[in-house]
mmCIF file of C-alpha atoms in Angstrom:
data_model
loop_
_atom_site.group_PDB
_atom_site.id
_atom_site.type_symbol
_atom_site.label_atom_id
_atom_site.label_comp_id
_atom_site.label_asym_id
_atom_site.label_seq_id
_atom_site.Cartn_x
_atom_site.Cartn_y
_atom_site.Cartn_z
ATOM 1 C CA PHE A 1190 -0.023 -0.011 -0.006
ATOM 2 C CA LEU A 1191 0.955 3.606 -0.557
ATOM 3 C CA PHE A 1192 -0.071 5.989 2.185
ATOM 4 C CA LEU A 1193 -0.136 9.632 1.042
ATOM 5 C CA GLY A 1194 -0.877 12.697 3.226
ATOM 6 C CA PRO A 1195 0.563 15.437 5.413
ATOM 7 C CA THR A 1196 2.653 14.744 8.454
ATOM 8 C CA GLY A 1197 0.972 13.793 11.759
ATOM 9 C CA VAL A 1198 -2.271 12.495 10.324
ATOM 10 C CA GLY A 1199 -1.874 8.806 11.278
ATOM 11 C CA LYS A 1200 0.052 7.041 8.440
ATOM 12 C CA THR A 1201 2.566 5.432 10.780
ATOM 13 C CA GLU A 1202 -0.099 4.820 13.478
ATOM 14 C CA THR A 1203 -2.197 2.930 10.890
ATOM 15 C CA ALA A 1204 0.798 0.746 10.058
ATOM 16 C CA LYS A 1205 1.282 -0.017 13.776
ATOM 17 C CA ALA A 1206 -2.346 -0.845 14.154
ATOM 18 C CA LEU A 1207 -2.074 -3.296 11.207
ATOM 19 C CA ALA A 1208 0.976 -4.913 12.852
ATOM 20 C CA GLN A 1209 -1.009 -5.301 16.098
ATOM 21 C CA ILE A 1210 -4.120 -6.733 14.341
ATOM 22 C CA TYR A 1211 -2.257 -9.118 11.885
ATOM 23 C CA PHE A 1212 0.735 -10.134 13.896
ATOM 24 C CA GLY A 1213 -0.256 -9.523 17.579
ATOM 25 C CA ASN A 1214 2.086 -6.676 18.440
ATOM 26 C CA GLU A 1215 2.739 -3.248 17.070
ATOM 27 C CA ASP A 1216 6.467 -4.049 17.523
ATOM 28 C CA GLU A 1217 6.098 -6.590 14.647
ATOM 29 C CA MET A 1218 6.826 -3.639 12.283
ATOM 30 C CA LEU A 1219 10.138 -3.148 10.413
ATOM 31 C CA ARG A 1220 10.595 0.596 9.897
ATOM 32 C CA PHE A 1221 12.961 2.085 7.420
ATOM 33 C CA ASP A 1222 13.493 5.868 7.073
ATOM 34 C CA MET A 1223 13.977 5.958 3.280
ATOM 35 C CA SER A 1224 15.583 9.444 3.442
ATOM 36 C CA GLU A 1225 18.653 7.594 4.749
ATOM 37 C CA TYR A 1226 18.894 5.621 1.529
ATOM 38 C CA GLN A 1227 19.458 8.459 -1.004
ATOM 39 C CA GLY A 1228 23.180 7.784 -1.828
ATOM 40 C CA GLU A 1229 24.689 5.330 -4.424
ATOM 41 C CA GLU A 1230 25.686 2.827 -1.761
ATOM 42 C CA SER A 1231 22.054 2.518 -0.542
ATOM 43 C CA LEU A 1232 21.317 -0.642 -2.450
ATOM 44 C CA SER A 1233 24.348 -2.480 -1.092
ATOM 45 C CA ARG A 1234 23.280 -1.334 2.426
ATOM 46 C CA LEU A 1235 19.896 -2.989 1.997
ATOM 47 C CA LEU A 1236 20.998 -6.126 0.048
ATOM 48 C CA GLY A 1237 24.494 -6.624 1.480
ATOM 49 C CA SER A 1238 28.055 -6.179 -0.005
ATOM 50 C CA PHE A 1239 30.060 -9.088 -1.451
ATOM 51 C CA GLU A 1240 33.269 -6.985 -1.511
ATOM 52 C CA LYS A 1241 32.909 -6.018 2.279
ATOM 53 C CA ASN A 1242 31.290 -9.342 3.141
ATOM 54 C CA GLU A 1243 28.573 -7.403 5.016
ATOM 55 C CA PRO A 1244 24.939 -8.618 5.141
ATOM 56 C CA GLY A 1245 22.224 -6.184 4.045
ATOM 57 C CA ILE A 1246 19.972 -4.461 6.570
ATOM 58 C CA LEU A 1247 16.758 -5.263 4.699
ATOM 59 C CA ALA A 1248 17.670 -8.920 4.060
ATOM 60 C CA SER A 1249 18.694 -9.457 7.708
ATOM 61 C CA ARG A 1250 15.610 -7.904 9.237
ATOM 62 C CA ILE A 1251 13.237 -9.727 6.924
ATOM 63 C CA MET A 1252 14.885 -13.092 7.678
ATOM 64 C CA MET A 1253 14.467 -12.414 11.412
ATOM 65 C CA LYS A 1254 10.787 -11.319 11.003
ATOM 66 C CA PRO A 1255 9.301 -12.766 7.810
ATOM 67 C CA TYR A 1256 5.785 -12.090 9.231
ATOM 68 C CA ALA A 1257 5.622 -8.378 9.786
ATOM 69 C CA VAL A 1258 4.636 -4.974 8.470
ATOM 70 C CA LEU A 1259 7.462 -3.407 6.511
ATOM 71 C CA LEU A 1260 7.110 0.422 6.661
ATOM 72 C CA LEU A 1261 9.005 2.528 4.194
ATOM 73 C CA ASP A 1262 8.827 6.088 5.457
ATOM 74 C CA GLU A 1263 9.299 8.944 3.012
ATOM 75 C CA PHE A 1264 9.590 6.476 0.208
ATOM 76 C CA GLU A 1265 9.994 8.992 -2.597
ATOM 77 C CA LYS A 1266 13.289 10.202 -1.055
ATOM 78 C CA SER A 1267 15.079 6.958 -1.563
ATOM 79 C CA ASN A 1268 17.660 6.433 -4.430
ATOM 80 C CA PRO A 1269 16.152 5.384 -7.779
ATOM 81 C CA LYS A 1270 18.090 2.099 -7.593
ATOM 82 C CA VAL A 1271 16.294 1.396 -4.302
ATOM 83 C CA ARG A 1272 12.983 2.168 -5.796
ATOM 84 C CA ASN A 1273 13.768 -0.193 -8.622
ATOM 85 C CA LEU A 1274 14.486 -2.908 -6.038
ATOM 86 C CA PHE A 1275 10.897 -2.370 -4.657
ATOM 87 C CA LEU A 1276 9.555 -2.509 -8.204
ATOM 88 C CA GLN A 1277 10.623 -6.134 -8.303
ATOM 89 C CA ILE A 1278 9.626 -6.877 -4.628
ATOM 90 C CA LEU A 1279 6.106 -5.523 -5.121
ATOM 91 C CA ASP A 1280 5.761 -7.454 -8.376
ATOM 92 C CA GLU A 1281 7.323 -10.849 -7.436
ATOM 93 C CA GLY A 1282 7.272 -10.899 -3.558
ATOM 94 C CA PHE A 1283 10.956 -11.621 -3.169
ATOM 95 C CA PHE A 1284 14.521 -10.325 -3.868
ATOM 96 C CA THR A 1285 18.004 -11.832 -3.896
ATOM 97 C CA ASP A 1286 20.664 -10.744 -1.411
ATOM 98 C CA TYR A 1287 24.404 -10.229 -2.080
ATOM 99 C CA LEU A 1288 25.105 -14.040 -1.653
ATOM 100 C CA GLY A 1289 22.304 -14.919 -4.145
ATOM 101 C CA LYS A 1290 19.925 -16.026 -1.374
ATOM 102 C CA LYS A 1291 16.267 -15.618 -2.134
ATOM 103 C CA ILE A 1292 14.525 -13.399 0.562
ATOM 104 C CA ASN A 1293 10.795 -14.034 0.651
ATOM 105 C CA LEU A 1294 8.408 -11.062 1.487
ATOM 106 C CA ARG A 1295 5.153 -12.822 0.612
ATOM 107 C CA ASN A 1296 4.168 -12.964 4.238
ATOM 108 C CA THR A 1297 4.870 -9.225 4.725
ATOM 109 C CA ILE A 1298 2.465 -6.266 4.462
ATOM 110 C CA ILE A 1299 4.453 -3.579 2.713
ATOM 111 C CA ILE A 1300 3.485 0.069 3.305
ATOM 112 C CA ALA A 1301 5.238 3.022 1.722
ATOM 113 C CA THR A 1302 4.438 6.499 3.096
ATOM 114 C CA SER A 1303 4.934 9.883 1.396
ATOM 115 C CA ASN A 1304 4.146 13.506 2.134
ATOM 116 C CA ALA A 1305 4.107 14.295 -1.612
ATOM 117 C CA GLY A 1306 1.116 16.440 -2.542
ATOM 118 C CA SER A 1307 0.392 17.396 1.048
ATOM 119 C CA GLU A 1308 -0.364 21.056 0.285
ATOM 120 C CA LEU A 1309 -2.559 20.048 -2.611
ATOM 121 C CA ILE A 1310 -4.469 17.629 -0.376
ATOM 122 C CA SER A 1311 -5.097 20.383 2.211
ATOM 123 C CA GLU A 1312 -6.299 22.822 -0.465
ATOM 124 C CA MET A 1313 -8.646 20.279 -1.963
ATOM 125 C CA VAL A 1314 -10.050 19.250 1.438
ATOM 126 C CA LYS A 1315 -10.811 22.921 2.086
ATOM 127 C CA GLU A 1316 -12.730 22.970 -1.231
ATOM 128 C CA LYS A 1317 -14.662 19.837 0.024
ATOM 129 C CA VAL A 1318 -13.609 17.751 -2.895
ATOM 130 C CA SER A 1319 -14.905 14.059 -2.763
ATOM 131 C CA GLN A 1320 -12.502 11.317 -1.775
ATOM 132 C CA SER A 1321 -12.530 9.762 -5.344
ATOM 133 C CA VAL A 1322 -11.681 13.032 -6.946
ATOM 134 C CA LEU A 1323 -9.067 13.784 -4.339
ATOM 135 C CA GLN A 1324 -7.404 10.374 -4.997
ATOM 136 C CA GLU A 1325 -7.439 10.766 -8.703
ATOM 137 C CA LYS A 1326 -5.924 14.293 -8.617
ATOM 138 C CA ILE A 1327 -3.206 13.357 -6.134
ATOM 139 C CA ILE A 1328 -2.172 10.288 -8.189
ATOM 140 C CA ALA A 1329 -2.083 12.502 -11.320
ATOM 141 C CA TYR A 1330 0.014 15.151 -9.586
ATOM 142 C CA ILE A 1331 2.507 12.483 -8.371
ATOM 143 C CA GLN A 1332 2.879 11.125 -11.874
ATOM 144 C CA LYS A 1333 3.121 14.518 -13.513
ATOM 145 C CA GLU A 1334 5.880 15.731 -11.026
ATOM 146 C CA LYS A 1335 7.718 12.381 -11.501
ATOM 147 C CA ILE A 1336 7.739 11.827 -7.769
ATOM 148 C CA ILE A 1337 7.022 8.090 -8.153
ATOM 149 C CA SER A 1338 7.082 6.439 -11.566
ATOM 150 C CA PRO A 1339 3.757 5.097 -13.074
ATOM 151 C CA GLU A 1340 5.242 1.491 -13.143
ATOM 152 C CA LEU A 1341 5.974 1.609 -9.406
ATOM 153 C CA LEU A 1342 2.528 3.253 -8.614
ATOM 154 C CA ASN A 1343 0.852 0.405 -10.474
ATOM 155 C CA ARG A 1344 2.564 -2.191 -8.275
ATOM 156 C CA PHE A 1345 0.733 -0.972 -5.184
ATOM 157 C CA ASP A 1346 -2.616 -2.651 -4.382
ATOM 158 C CA ALA A 1347 -3.994 0.761 -3.362
ATOM 159 C CA ALA A 1348 -2.990 4.339 -2.739
ATOM 160 C CA ILE A 1349 -4.676 5.649 0.367
ATOM 161 C CA ILE A 1350 -5.089 9.433 0.906
ATOM 162 C CA PHE A 1351 -4.971 10.704 4.453
ATOM 163 C CA ARG A 1352 -6.789 13.985 5.007
ATOM 164 C CA PRO A 1353 -5.778 16.646 7.598
ATOM 165 C CA LEU A 1354 -7.358 15.877 10.970
ATOM 166 C CA GLY A 1355 -10.646 17.534 11.980
ATOM 167 C CA PRO A 1356 -11.666 18.517 15.559
ATOM 168 C CA GLU A 1357 -13.673 15.411 16.242
ATOM 169 C CA VAL A 1358 -10.848 13.094 15.231
ATOM 170 C CA LEU A 1359 -8.340 15.087 17.317
ATOM 171 C CA LYS A 1360 -10.604 14.529 20.363
ATOM 172 C CA GLU A 1361 -10.654 10.830 19.762
ATOM 173 C CA ILE A 1362 -6.841 10.748 19.414
ATOM 174 C CA SER A 1363 -6.636 12.790 22.638
ATOM 175 C CA ARG A 1364 -8.973 10.357 24.437
ATOM 176 C CA LEU A 1365 -6.858 7.259 23.267
ATOM 177 C CA ALA A 1366 -3.631 8.924 24.397
ATOM 178 C CA LEU A 1367 -5.155 9.809 27.778
ATOM 179 C CA GLU A 1368 -6.505 6.290 28.263
ATOM 180 C CA LYS A 1369 -2.981 4.844 27.718
ATOM 181 C CA LEU A 1370 -1.770 7.195 30.427
ATOM 182 C CA GLN A 1371 -4.714 6.217 32.599
ATOM 183 C CA GLU A 1372 -3.808 2.489 32.161
ATOM 184 C CA ARG A 1373 -0.153 3.172 33.102
ATOM 185 C CA LEU A 1374 -1.226 5.074 36.240
ATOM 186 C CA LYS A 1375 -3.658 2.314 37.231
ATOM 187 C CA ARG A 1376 -0.805 -0.163 37.328
ATOM 188 C CA GLN A 1377 0.733 2.038 40.062
ATOM 189 C CA ASN A 1378 -2.765 2.256 41.744
ATOM 190 C CA TYR A 1379 -3.339 5.917 40.860
ATOM 191 C CA LEU A 1380 -6.860 6.330 39.410
ATOM 192 C CA LEU A 1381 -7.154 9.177 36.826
ATOM 193 C CA THR A 1382 -10.718 10.081 35.755
ATOM 194 C CA ILE A 1383 -10.868 11.398 32.195
ATOM 195 C CA ASP A 1384 -13.541 14.045 31.588
ATOM 196 C CA GLU A 1385 -14.445 15.986 28.455
ATOM 197 C CA ALA A 1386 -12.683 19.136 29.597
ATOM 198 C CA LEU A 1387 -9.346 17.241 29.840
ATOM 199 C CA VAL A 1388 -9.872 15.598 26.448
ATOM 200 C CA GLU A 1389 -10.591 18.987 24.780
ATOM 201 C CA LYS A 1390 -7.620 20.629 26.446
ATOM 202 C CA VAL A 1391 -5.263 17.982 25.203
ATOM 203 C CA ALA A 1392 -6.807 17.970 21.718
ATOM 204 C CA ARG A 1393 -6.303 21.803 21.497
ATOM 205 C CA GLY A 1394 -2.931 22.030 23.212
ATOM 206 C CA GLY A 1395 -1.428 19.058 21.433
ATOM 207 C CA TYR A 1396 -2.359 20.002 17.850
ATOM 208 C CA ASN A 1397 -0.101 21.885 15.522
ATOM 209 C CA PRO A 1398 -1.460 22.614 11.956
ATOM 210 C CA ALA A 1399 2.018 21.951 10.504
ATOM 211 C CA MET A 1400 2.733 18.813 12.431
ATOM 212 C CA GLY A 1401 -0.761 17.355 12.890
ATOM 213 C CA ALA A 1402 -1.376 15.249 16.090
ATOM 214 C CA ARG A 1403 2.350 14.358 16.496
ATOM 215 C CA PRO A 1404 3.030 16.905 19.279
ATOM 216 C CA MET A 1405 0.082 15.551 21.383
ATOM 217 C CA GLN A 1406 2.200 12.921 23.182
ATOM 218 C CA ARG A 1407 4.807 15.610 23.988
ATOM 219 C CA PHE A 1408 2.010 17.847 25.357
ATOM 220 C CA ILE A 1409 0.751 15.043 27.579
ATOM 221 C CA GLN A 1410 4.254 14.392 28.862
ATOM 222 C CA ASP A 1411 5.070 18.108 29.504
ATOM 223 C CA LYS A 1412 1.706 19.197 30.914
ATOM 224 C CA ILE A 1413 -0.217 16.292 32.293
ATOM 225 C CA GLU A 1414 2.444 13.625 33.262
ATOM 226 C CA LYS A 1415 4.643 16.443 34.851
ATOM 227 C CA LEU A 1416 1.689 17.807 36.897
ATOM 228 C CA ILE A 1417 0.733 14.282 38.142
ATOM 229 C CA SER A 1418 4.385 13.489 39.079
ATOM 230 C CA GLU A 1419 4.643 16.686 41.091
ATOM 231 C CA LYS A 1420 1.353 15.955 42.969
ATOM 232 C CA ILE A 1421 2.620 12.421 43.763
ATOM 233 C CA ILE A 1422 5.963 13.783 45.075
ATOM 234 C CA LYS A 1423 4.209 16.385 47.127
ATOM 235 C CA GLY A 1424 1.804 13.800 48.627
ATOM 236 C CA GLU A 1425 -1.228 15.427 47.182
ATOM 237 C CA LEU A 1426 -2.147 12.219 45.412
ATOM 238 C CA THR A 1427 -2.241 8.859 47.228
ATOM 239 C CA PRO A 1428 -2.539 5.321 45.808
ATOM 240 C CA GLY A 1429 -6.187 4.165 45.435
ATOM 241 C CA GLN A 1430 -7.506 7.665 45.287
ATOM 242 C CA GLU A 1431 -9.522 8.759 42.203
ATOM 243 C CA PHE A 1432 -8.567 12.184 40.870
ATOM 244 C CA SER A 1433 -9.192 14.333 37.853
ATOM 245 C CA LEU A 1434 -7.507 17.362 36.256
#
């Protein structure tokens, strides 16, 4: 799959959720930052080098976790030779490493993400363009700008467009993040009650139009967790006591 959309709208979180659902744990995800594979040596780093007798990173990690989600972040920034490798992988389901060993990816869910066309997505969402028209225009833009070749685009089962997050979605993300904190506190016998005021405060304070919902976790750490820690240290919160913020 190809996930397209602005930063902080849930592309990586969706990949983690798929790892959790299909393979039992969100850690069953092999994540590669493809902006690190822009140079000429990138292919040998992934496949391995016969001259240096070094195994490839991609080959090694797939052999260790053949049942996993393979996440290729910022896919369009990788070297053209690397993209050609994935042209073969997405078509045939395997590749050959530096020793000629066949590496099978047919039990792997492959997700490439890209921020390409983010500004266009935001503009079209403001114009209330339908999802089908949005998808068609973004794919056309990516082909026209030669960001990803038509041959490679055709290898994906689907291109999924992620829209910028609206207020209701942000509140749900806030609630999920607070519930994770609530669960962690509960294990220490501190009972946090989550109310709508707290959910809305975190949704507003943890949202940045340029970064999406990404700063939300930082906001919870800096504002909520810090406050709770201080109250515990001062003895204002005691184990087994319900409290709200």
